[in-house]
JSON list of C-alpha atoms in Angstrom, two decimals:
[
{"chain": "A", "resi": 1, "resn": "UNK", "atom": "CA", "xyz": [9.38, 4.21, -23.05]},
{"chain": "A", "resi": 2, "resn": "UNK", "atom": "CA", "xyz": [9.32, 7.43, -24.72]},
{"chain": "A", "resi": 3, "resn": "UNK", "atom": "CA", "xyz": [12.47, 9.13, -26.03]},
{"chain": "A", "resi": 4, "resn": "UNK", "atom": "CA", "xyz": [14.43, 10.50, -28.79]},
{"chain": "A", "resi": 5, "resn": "UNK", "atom": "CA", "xyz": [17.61, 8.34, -28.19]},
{"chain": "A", "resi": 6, "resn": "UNK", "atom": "CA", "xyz": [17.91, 5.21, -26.28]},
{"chain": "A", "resi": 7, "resn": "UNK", "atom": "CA", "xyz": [17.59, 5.43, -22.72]},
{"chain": "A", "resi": 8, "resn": "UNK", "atom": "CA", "xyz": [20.85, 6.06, -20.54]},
{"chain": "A", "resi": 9, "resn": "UNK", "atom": "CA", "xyz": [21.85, 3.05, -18.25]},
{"chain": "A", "resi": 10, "resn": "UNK", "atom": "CA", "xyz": [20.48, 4.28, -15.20]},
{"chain": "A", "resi": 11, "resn": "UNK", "atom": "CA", "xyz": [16.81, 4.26, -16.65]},
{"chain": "A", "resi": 12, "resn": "UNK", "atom": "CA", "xyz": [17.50, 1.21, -18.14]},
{"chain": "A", "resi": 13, "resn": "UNK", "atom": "CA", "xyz": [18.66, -0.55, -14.69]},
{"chain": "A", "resi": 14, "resn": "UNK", "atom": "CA", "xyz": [15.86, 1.18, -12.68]},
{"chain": "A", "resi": 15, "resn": "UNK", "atom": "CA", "xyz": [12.97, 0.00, -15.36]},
{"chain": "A", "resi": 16, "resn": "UNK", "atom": "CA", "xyz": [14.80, -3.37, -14.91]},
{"chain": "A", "resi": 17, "resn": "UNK", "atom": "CA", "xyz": [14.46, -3.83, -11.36]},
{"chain": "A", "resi": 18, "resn": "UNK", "atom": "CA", "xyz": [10.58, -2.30, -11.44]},
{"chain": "A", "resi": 19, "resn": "UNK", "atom": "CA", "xyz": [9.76, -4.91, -13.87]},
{"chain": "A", "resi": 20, "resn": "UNK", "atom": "CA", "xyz": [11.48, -8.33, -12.63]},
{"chain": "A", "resi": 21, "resn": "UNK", "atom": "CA", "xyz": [9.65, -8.01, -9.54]},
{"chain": "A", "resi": 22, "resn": "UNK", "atom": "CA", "xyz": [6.68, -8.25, -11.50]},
{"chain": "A", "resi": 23, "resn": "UNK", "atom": "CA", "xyz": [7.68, -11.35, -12.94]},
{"chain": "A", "resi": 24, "resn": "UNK", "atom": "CA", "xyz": [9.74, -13.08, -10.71]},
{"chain": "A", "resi": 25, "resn": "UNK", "atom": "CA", "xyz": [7.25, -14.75, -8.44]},
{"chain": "A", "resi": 26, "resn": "UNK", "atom": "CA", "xyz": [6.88, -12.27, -5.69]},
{"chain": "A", "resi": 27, "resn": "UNK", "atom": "CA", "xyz": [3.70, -11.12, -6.75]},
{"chain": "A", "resi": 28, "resn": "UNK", "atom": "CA", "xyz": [0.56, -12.10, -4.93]},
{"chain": "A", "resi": 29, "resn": "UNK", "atom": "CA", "xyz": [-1.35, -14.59, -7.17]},
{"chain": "A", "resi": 30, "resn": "UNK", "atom": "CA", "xyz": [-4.79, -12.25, -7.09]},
{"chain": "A", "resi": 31, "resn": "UNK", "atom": "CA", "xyz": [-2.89, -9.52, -9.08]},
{"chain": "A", "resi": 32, "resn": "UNK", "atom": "CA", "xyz": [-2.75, -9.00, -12.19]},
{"chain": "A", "resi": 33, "resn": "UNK", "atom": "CA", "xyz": [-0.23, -7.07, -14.53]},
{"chain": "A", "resi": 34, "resn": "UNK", "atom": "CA", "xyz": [-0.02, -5.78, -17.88]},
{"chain": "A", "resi": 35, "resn": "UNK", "atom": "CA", "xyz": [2.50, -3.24, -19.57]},
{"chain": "A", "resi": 36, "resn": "UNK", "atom": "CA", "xyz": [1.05, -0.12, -20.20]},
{"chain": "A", "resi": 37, "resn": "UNK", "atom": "CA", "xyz": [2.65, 3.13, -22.83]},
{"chain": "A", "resi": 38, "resn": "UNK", "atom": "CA", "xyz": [3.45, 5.62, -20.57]},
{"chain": "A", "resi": 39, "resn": "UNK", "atom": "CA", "xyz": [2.19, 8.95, -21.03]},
{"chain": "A", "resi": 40, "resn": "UNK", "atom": "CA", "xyz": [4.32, 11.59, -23.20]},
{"chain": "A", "resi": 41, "resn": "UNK", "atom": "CA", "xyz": [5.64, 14.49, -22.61]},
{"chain": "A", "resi": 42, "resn": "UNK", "atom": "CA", "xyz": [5.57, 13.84, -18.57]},
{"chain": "A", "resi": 43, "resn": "UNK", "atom": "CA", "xyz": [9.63, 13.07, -18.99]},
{"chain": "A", "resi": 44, "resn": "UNK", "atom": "CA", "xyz": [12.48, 12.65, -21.38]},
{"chain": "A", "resi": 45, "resn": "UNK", "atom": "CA", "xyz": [11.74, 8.59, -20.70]},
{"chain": "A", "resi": 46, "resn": "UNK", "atom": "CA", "xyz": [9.05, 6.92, -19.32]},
{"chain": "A", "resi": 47, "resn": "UNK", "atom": "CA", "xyz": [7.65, 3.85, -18.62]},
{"chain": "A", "resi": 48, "resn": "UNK", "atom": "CA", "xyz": [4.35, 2.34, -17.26]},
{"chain": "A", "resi": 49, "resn": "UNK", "atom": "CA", "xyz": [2.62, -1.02, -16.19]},
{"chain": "A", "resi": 50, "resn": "UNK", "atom": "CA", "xyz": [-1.41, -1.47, -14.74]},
{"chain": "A", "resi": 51, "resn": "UNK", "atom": "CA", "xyz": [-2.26, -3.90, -11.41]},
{"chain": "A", "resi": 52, "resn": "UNK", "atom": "CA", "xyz": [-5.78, -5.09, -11.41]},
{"chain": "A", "resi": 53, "resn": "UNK", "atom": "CA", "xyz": [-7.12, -7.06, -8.78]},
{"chain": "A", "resi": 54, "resn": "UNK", "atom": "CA", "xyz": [-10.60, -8.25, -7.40]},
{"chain": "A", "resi": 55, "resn": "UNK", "atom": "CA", "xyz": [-11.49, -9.79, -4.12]},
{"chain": "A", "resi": 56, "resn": "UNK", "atom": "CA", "xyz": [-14.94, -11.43, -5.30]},
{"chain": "A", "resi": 57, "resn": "UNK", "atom": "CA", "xyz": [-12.94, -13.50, -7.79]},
{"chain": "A", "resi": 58, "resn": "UNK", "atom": "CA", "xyz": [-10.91, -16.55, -6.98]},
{"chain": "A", "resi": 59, "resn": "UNK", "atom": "CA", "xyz": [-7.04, -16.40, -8.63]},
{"chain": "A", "resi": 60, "resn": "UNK", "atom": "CA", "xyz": [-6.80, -16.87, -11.92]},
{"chain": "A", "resi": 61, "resn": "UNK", "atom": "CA", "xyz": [-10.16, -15.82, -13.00]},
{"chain": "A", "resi": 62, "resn": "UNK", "atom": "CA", "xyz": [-10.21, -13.51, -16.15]},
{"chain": "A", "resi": 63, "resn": "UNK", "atom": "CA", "xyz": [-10.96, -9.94, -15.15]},
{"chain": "A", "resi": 64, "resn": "UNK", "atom": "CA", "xyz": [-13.25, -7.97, -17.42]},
{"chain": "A", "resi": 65, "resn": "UNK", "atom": "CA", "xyz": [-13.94, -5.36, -15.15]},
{"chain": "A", "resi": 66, "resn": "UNK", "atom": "CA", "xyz": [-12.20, -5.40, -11.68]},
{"chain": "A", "resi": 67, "resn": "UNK", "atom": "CA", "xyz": [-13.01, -3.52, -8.78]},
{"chain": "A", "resi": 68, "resn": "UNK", "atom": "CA", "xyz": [-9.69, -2.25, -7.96]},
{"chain": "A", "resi": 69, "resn": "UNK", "atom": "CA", "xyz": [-6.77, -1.34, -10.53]},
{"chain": "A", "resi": 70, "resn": "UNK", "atom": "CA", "xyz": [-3.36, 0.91, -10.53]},
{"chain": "A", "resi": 71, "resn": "UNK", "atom": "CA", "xyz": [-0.88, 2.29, -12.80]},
{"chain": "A", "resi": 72, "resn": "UNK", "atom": "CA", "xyz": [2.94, 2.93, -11.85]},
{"chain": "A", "resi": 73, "resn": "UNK", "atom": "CA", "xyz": [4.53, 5.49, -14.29]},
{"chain": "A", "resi": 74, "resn": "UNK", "atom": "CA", "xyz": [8.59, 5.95, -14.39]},
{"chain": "A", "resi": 75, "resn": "UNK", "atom": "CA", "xyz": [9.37, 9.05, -15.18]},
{"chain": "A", "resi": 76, "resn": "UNK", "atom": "CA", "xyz": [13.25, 9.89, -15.95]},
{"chain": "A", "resi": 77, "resn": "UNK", "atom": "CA", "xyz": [14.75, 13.10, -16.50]},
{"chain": "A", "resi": 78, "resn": "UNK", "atom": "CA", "xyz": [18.85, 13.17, -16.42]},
{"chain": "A", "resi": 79, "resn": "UNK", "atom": "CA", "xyz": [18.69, 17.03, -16.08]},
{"chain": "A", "resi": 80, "resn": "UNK", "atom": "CA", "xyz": [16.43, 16.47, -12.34]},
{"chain": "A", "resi": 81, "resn": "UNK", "atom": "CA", "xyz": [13.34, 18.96, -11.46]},
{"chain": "A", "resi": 82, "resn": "UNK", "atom": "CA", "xyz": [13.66, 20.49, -8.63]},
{"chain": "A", "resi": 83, "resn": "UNK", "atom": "CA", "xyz": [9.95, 19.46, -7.26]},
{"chain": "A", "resi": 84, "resn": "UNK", "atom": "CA", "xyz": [11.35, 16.31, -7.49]},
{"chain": "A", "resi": 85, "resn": "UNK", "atom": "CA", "xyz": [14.30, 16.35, -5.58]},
{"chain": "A", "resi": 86, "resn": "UNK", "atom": "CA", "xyz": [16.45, 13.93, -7.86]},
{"chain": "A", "resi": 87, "resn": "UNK", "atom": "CA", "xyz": [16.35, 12.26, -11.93]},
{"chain": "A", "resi": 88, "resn": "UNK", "atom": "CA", "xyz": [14.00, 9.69, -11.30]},
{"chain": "A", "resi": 89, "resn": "UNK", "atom": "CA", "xyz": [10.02, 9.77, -10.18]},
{"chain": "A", "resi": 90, "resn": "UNK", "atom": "CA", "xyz": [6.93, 7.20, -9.53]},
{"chain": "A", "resi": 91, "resn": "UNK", "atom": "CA", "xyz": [3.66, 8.32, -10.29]},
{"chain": "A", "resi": 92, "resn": "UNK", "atom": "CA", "xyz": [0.48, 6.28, -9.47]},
{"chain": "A", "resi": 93, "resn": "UNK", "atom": "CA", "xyz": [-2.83, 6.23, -9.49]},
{"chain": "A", "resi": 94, "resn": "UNK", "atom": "CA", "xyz": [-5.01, 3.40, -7.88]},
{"chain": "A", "resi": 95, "resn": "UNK", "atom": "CA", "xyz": [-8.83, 3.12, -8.13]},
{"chain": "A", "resi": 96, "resn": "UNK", "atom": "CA", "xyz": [-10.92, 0.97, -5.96]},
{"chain": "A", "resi": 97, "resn": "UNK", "atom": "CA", "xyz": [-14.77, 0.28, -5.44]},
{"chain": "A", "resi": 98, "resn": "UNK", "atom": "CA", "xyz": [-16.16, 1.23, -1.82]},
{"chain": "A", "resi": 99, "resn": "UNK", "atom": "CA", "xyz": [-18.90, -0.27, 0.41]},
{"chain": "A", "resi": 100, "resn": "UNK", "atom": "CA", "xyz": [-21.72, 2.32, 0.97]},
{"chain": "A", "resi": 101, "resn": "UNK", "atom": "CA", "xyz": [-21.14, 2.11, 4.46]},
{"chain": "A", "resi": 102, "resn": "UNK", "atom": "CA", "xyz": [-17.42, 3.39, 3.95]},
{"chain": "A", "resi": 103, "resn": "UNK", "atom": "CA", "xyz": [-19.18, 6.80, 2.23]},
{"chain": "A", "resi": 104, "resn": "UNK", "atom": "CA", "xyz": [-18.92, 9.97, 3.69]},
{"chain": "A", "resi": 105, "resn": "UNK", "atom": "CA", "xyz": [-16.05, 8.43, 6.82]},
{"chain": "A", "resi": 106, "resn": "UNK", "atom": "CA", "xyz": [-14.37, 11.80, 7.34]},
{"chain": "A", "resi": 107, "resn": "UNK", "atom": "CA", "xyz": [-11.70, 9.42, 8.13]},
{"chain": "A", "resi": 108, "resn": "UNK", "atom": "CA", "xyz": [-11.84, 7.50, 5.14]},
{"chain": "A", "resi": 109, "resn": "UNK", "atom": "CA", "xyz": [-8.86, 9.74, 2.97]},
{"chain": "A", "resi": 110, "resn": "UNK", "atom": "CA", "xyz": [-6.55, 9.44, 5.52]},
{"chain": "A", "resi": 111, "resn": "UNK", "atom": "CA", "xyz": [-7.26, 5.94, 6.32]},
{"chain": "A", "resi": 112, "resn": "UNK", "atom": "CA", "xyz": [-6.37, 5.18, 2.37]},
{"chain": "A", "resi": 113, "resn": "UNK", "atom": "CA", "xyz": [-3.30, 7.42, 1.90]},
{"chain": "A", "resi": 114, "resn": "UNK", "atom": "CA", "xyz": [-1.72, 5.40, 5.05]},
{"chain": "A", "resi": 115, "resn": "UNK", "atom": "CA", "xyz": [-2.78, 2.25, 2.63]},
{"chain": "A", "resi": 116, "resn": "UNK", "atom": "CA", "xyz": [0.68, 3.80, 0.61]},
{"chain": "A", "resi": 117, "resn": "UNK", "atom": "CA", "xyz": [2.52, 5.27, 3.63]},
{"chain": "A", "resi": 118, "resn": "UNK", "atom": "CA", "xyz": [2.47, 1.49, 5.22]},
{"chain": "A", "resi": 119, "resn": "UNK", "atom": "CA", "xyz": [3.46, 0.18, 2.07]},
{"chain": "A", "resi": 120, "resn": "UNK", "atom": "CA", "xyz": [6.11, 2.08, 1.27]},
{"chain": "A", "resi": 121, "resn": "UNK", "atom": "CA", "xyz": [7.68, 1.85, 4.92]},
{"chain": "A", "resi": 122, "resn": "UNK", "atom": "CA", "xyz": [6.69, -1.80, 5.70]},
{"chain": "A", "resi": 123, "resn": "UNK", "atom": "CA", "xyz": [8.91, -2.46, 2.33]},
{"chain": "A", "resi": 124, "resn": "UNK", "atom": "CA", "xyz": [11.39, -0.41, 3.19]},
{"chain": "A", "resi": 125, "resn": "UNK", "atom": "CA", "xyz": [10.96, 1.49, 0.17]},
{"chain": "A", "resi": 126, "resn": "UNK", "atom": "CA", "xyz": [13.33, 4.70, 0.42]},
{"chain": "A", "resi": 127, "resn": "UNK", "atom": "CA", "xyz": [11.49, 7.98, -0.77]},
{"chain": "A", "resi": 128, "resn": "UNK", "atom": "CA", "xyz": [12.00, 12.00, -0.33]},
{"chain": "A", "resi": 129, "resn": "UNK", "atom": "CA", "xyz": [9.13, 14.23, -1.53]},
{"chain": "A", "resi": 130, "resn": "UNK", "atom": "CA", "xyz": [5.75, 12.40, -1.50]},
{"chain": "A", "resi": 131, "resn": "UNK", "atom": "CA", "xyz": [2.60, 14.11, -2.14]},
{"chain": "A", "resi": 132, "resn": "UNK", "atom": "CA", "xyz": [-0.84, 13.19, -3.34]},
{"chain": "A", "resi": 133, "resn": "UNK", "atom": "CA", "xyz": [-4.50, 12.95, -3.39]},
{"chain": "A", "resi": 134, "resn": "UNK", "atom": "CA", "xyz": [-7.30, 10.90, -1.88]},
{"chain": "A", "resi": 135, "resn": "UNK", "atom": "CA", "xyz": [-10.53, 11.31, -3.89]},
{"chain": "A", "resi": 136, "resn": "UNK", "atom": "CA", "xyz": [-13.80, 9.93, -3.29]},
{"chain": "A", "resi": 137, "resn": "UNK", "atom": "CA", "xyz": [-16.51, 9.60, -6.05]},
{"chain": "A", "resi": 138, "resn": "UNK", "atom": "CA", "xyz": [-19.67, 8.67, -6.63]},
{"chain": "A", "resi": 139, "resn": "UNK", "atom": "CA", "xyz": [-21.13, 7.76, -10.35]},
{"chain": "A", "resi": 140, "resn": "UNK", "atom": "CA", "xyz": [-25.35, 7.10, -11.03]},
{"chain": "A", "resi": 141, "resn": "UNK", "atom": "CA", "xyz": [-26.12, 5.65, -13.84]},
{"chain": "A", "resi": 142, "resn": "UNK", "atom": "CA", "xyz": [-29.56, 6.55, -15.23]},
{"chain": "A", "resi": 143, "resn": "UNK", "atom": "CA", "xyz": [-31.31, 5.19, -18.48]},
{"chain": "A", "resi": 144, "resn": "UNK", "atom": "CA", "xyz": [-30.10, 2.84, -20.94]},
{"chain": "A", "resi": 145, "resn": "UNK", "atom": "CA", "xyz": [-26.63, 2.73, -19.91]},
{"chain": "A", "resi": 146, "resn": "UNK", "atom": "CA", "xyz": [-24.88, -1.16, -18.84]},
{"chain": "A", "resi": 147, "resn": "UNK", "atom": "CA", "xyz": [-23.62, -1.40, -15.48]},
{"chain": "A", "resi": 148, "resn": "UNK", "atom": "CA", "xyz": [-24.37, -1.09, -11.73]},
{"chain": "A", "resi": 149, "resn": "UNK", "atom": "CA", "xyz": [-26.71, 1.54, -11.03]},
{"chain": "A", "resi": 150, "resn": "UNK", "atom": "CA", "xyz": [-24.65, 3.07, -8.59]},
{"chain": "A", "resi": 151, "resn": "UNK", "atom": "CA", "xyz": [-20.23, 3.40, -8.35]},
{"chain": "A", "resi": 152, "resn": "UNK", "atom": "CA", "xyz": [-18.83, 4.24, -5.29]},
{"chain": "A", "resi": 153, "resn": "UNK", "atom": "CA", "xyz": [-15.21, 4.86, -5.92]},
{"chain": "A", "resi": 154, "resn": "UNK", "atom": "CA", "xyz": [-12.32, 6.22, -3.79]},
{"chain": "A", "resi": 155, "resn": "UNK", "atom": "CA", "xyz": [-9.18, 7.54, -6.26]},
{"chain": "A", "resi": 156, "resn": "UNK", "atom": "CA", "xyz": [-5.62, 7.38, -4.59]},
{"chain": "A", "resi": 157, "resn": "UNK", "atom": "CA", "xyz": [-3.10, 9.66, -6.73]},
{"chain": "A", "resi": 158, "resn": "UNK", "atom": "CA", "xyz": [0.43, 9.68, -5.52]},
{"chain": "A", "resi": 159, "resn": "UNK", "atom": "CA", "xyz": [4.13, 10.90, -6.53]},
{"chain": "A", "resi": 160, "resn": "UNK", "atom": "CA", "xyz": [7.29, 9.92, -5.00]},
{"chain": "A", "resi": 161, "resn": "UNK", "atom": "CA", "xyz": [11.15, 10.22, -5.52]},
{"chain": "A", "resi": 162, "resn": "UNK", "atom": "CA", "xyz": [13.07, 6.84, -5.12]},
{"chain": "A", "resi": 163, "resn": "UNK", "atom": "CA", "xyz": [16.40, 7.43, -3.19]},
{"chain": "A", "resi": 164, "resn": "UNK", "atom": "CA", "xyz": [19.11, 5.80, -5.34]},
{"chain": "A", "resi": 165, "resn": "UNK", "atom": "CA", "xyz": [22.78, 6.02, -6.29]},
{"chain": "A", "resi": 166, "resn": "UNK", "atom": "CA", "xyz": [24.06, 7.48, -9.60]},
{"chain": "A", "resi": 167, "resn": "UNK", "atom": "CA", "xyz": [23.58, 3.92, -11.06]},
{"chain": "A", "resi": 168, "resn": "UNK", "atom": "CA", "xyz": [20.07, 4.20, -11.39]},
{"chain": "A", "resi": 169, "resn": "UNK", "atom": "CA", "xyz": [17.49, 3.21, -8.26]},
{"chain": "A", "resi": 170, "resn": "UNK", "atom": "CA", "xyz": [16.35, -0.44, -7.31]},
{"chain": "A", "resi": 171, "resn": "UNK", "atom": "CA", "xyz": [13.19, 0.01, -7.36]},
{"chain": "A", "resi": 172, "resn": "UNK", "atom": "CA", "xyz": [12.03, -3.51, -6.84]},
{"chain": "A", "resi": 173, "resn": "UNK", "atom": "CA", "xyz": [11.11, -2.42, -2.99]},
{"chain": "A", "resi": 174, "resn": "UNK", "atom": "CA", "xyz": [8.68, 0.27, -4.42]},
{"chain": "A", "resi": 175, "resn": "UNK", "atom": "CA", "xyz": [7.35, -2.38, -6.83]},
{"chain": "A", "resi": 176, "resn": "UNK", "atom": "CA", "xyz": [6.40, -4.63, -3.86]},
{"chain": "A", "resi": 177, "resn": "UNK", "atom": "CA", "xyz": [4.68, -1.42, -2.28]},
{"chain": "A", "resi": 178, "resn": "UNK", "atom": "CA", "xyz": [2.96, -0.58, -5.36]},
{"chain": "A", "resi": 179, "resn": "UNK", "atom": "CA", "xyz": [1.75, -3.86, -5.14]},
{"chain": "A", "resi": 180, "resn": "UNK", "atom": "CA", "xyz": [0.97, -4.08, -1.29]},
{"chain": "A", "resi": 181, "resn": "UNK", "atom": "CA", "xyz": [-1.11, -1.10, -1.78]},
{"chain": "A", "resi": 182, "resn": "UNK", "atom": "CA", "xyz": [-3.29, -2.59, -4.81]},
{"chain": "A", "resi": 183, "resn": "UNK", "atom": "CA", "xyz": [-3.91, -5.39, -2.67]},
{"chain": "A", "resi": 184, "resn": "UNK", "atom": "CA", "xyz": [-4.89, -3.16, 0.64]},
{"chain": "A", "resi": 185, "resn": "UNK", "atom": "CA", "xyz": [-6.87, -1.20, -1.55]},
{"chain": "A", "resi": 186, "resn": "UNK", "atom": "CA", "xyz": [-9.18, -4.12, -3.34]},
{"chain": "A", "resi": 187, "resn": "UNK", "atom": "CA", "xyz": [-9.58, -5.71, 0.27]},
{"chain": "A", "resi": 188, "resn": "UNK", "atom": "CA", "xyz": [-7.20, -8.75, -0.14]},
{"chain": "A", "resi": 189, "resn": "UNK", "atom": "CA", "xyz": [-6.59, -10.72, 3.13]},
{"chain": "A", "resi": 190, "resn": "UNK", "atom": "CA", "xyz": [-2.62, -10.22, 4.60]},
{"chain": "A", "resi": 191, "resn": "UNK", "atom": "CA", "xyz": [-0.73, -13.04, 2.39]},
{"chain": "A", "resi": 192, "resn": "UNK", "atom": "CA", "xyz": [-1.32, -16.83, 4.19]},
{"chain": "A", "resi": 193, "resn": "UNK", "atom": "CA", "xyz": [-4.33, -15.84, 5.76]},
{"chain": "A", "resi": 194, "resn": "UNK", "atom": "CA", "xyz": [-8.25, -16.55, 4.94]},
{"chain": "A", "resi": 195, "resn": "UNK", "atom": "CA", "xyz": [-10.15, -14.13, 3.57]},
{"chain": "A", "resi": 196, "resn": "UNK", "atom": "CA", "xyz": [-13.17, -13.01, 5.69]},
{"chain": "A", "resi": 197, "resn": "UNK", "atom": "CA", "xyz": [-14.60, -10.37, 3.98]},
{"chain": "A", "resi": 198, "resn": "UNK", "atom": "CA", "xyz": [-13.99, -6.50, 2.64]},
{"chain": "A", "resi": 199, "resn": "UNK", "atom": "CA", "xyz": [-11.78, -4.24, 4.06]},
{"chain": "A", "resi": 200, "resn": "UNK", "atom": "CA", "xyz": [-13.35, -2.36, 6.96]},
{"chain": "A", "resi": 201, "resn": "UNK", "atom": "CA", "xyz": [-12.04, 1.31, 8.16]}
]
């Protein structure tokens, strides 16, 4: 959190809600969170947390470098902004690995931005002014430089409002869609069934 006095109850109840669903269980064993420090200067009070997951390692393995990961930013401002149509706004940013076949799909962005559309509805997850970016990148590596020769990367950047009362939002619903998306995004099976290989478009 970032702020010059301590945060006013609603942030307080909204960053509480955002964070026990991290920790209460109803995460997906294959995911992996960690706080983060949010960003300054984005809002009066902020607040942040990463999801990595990777679906070439079994659960529980230690992830040094996964092929999918995702930050969720809170961003709180009492006085409102008008582009965001209310106090309170979730930024995020996922990264995922793609299969050379998946390069150059002209259906490919909107195939990943309905990853987070689909989350957000299938968990009923309440929003007003979405907006965003789906990126697609491609990194060679050349000389004596560690890694894969070649990253093929697709970059999902998102804002959203959460509709709330004047108590502060439950944001525990956009939590779980956070976390559906992750999961989408690194090509993790629908929960109870068996994996049978990488996500497909």
């Amino acid at each position: 959190m970032t702020a010059a006095t301590a945060p006013p109850p609603e942030f307080r109840r909204a960053v509480a809600t955002l964070s026990a669903s991290m920790v209460a269980g109803r995460l997906r064993p294959e995911l992996y969170v960690t706080a983060l420090d949010a960003p300054p200067r984005l809002a009066p009070y902020t607040w942040a947390l990463q999801v990595e997951a990777d679906a070439a390692y079994p659960t529980g393995t230690d992830l040094d470098e996964p092929d999918t990961s995702g930050r969720l930013i809170l961003l709180h401002d009492p006085a409102g902004q008008d582009a965001w149509e209310g106090t309170f706004r979730l930024v995020c940013f996922v990264q995922a690995r793609l299969e050379r076949e998946q390069l150059g799909d002209e259906m490919f962005p909107e195939v990943s931005w309905s990853w987070l559309t689909e989350a957000l509805e299938g968990s009923r997850a309440e929003y007003v002014a979405l907006g965003g970016t789906v990126t697609q990148t491609s990194s060679v590596r050349f000389g004596d430089i560690a890694g894969p020769a070649r990253d093929d990367d697709v970059e999902i950047r998102a804002s959203w409002t959460p509709v709330g009362d004047a108590s502060g939002p439950d944001l525990s619903r956009h939590a779980d869609a956070f976390c559906q998306l992750v999961a989408v995004a690194a090509g993790l099976p629908p929960v109870g069934t068996v994996p049978l290989g990488r996500r497909t478009v």
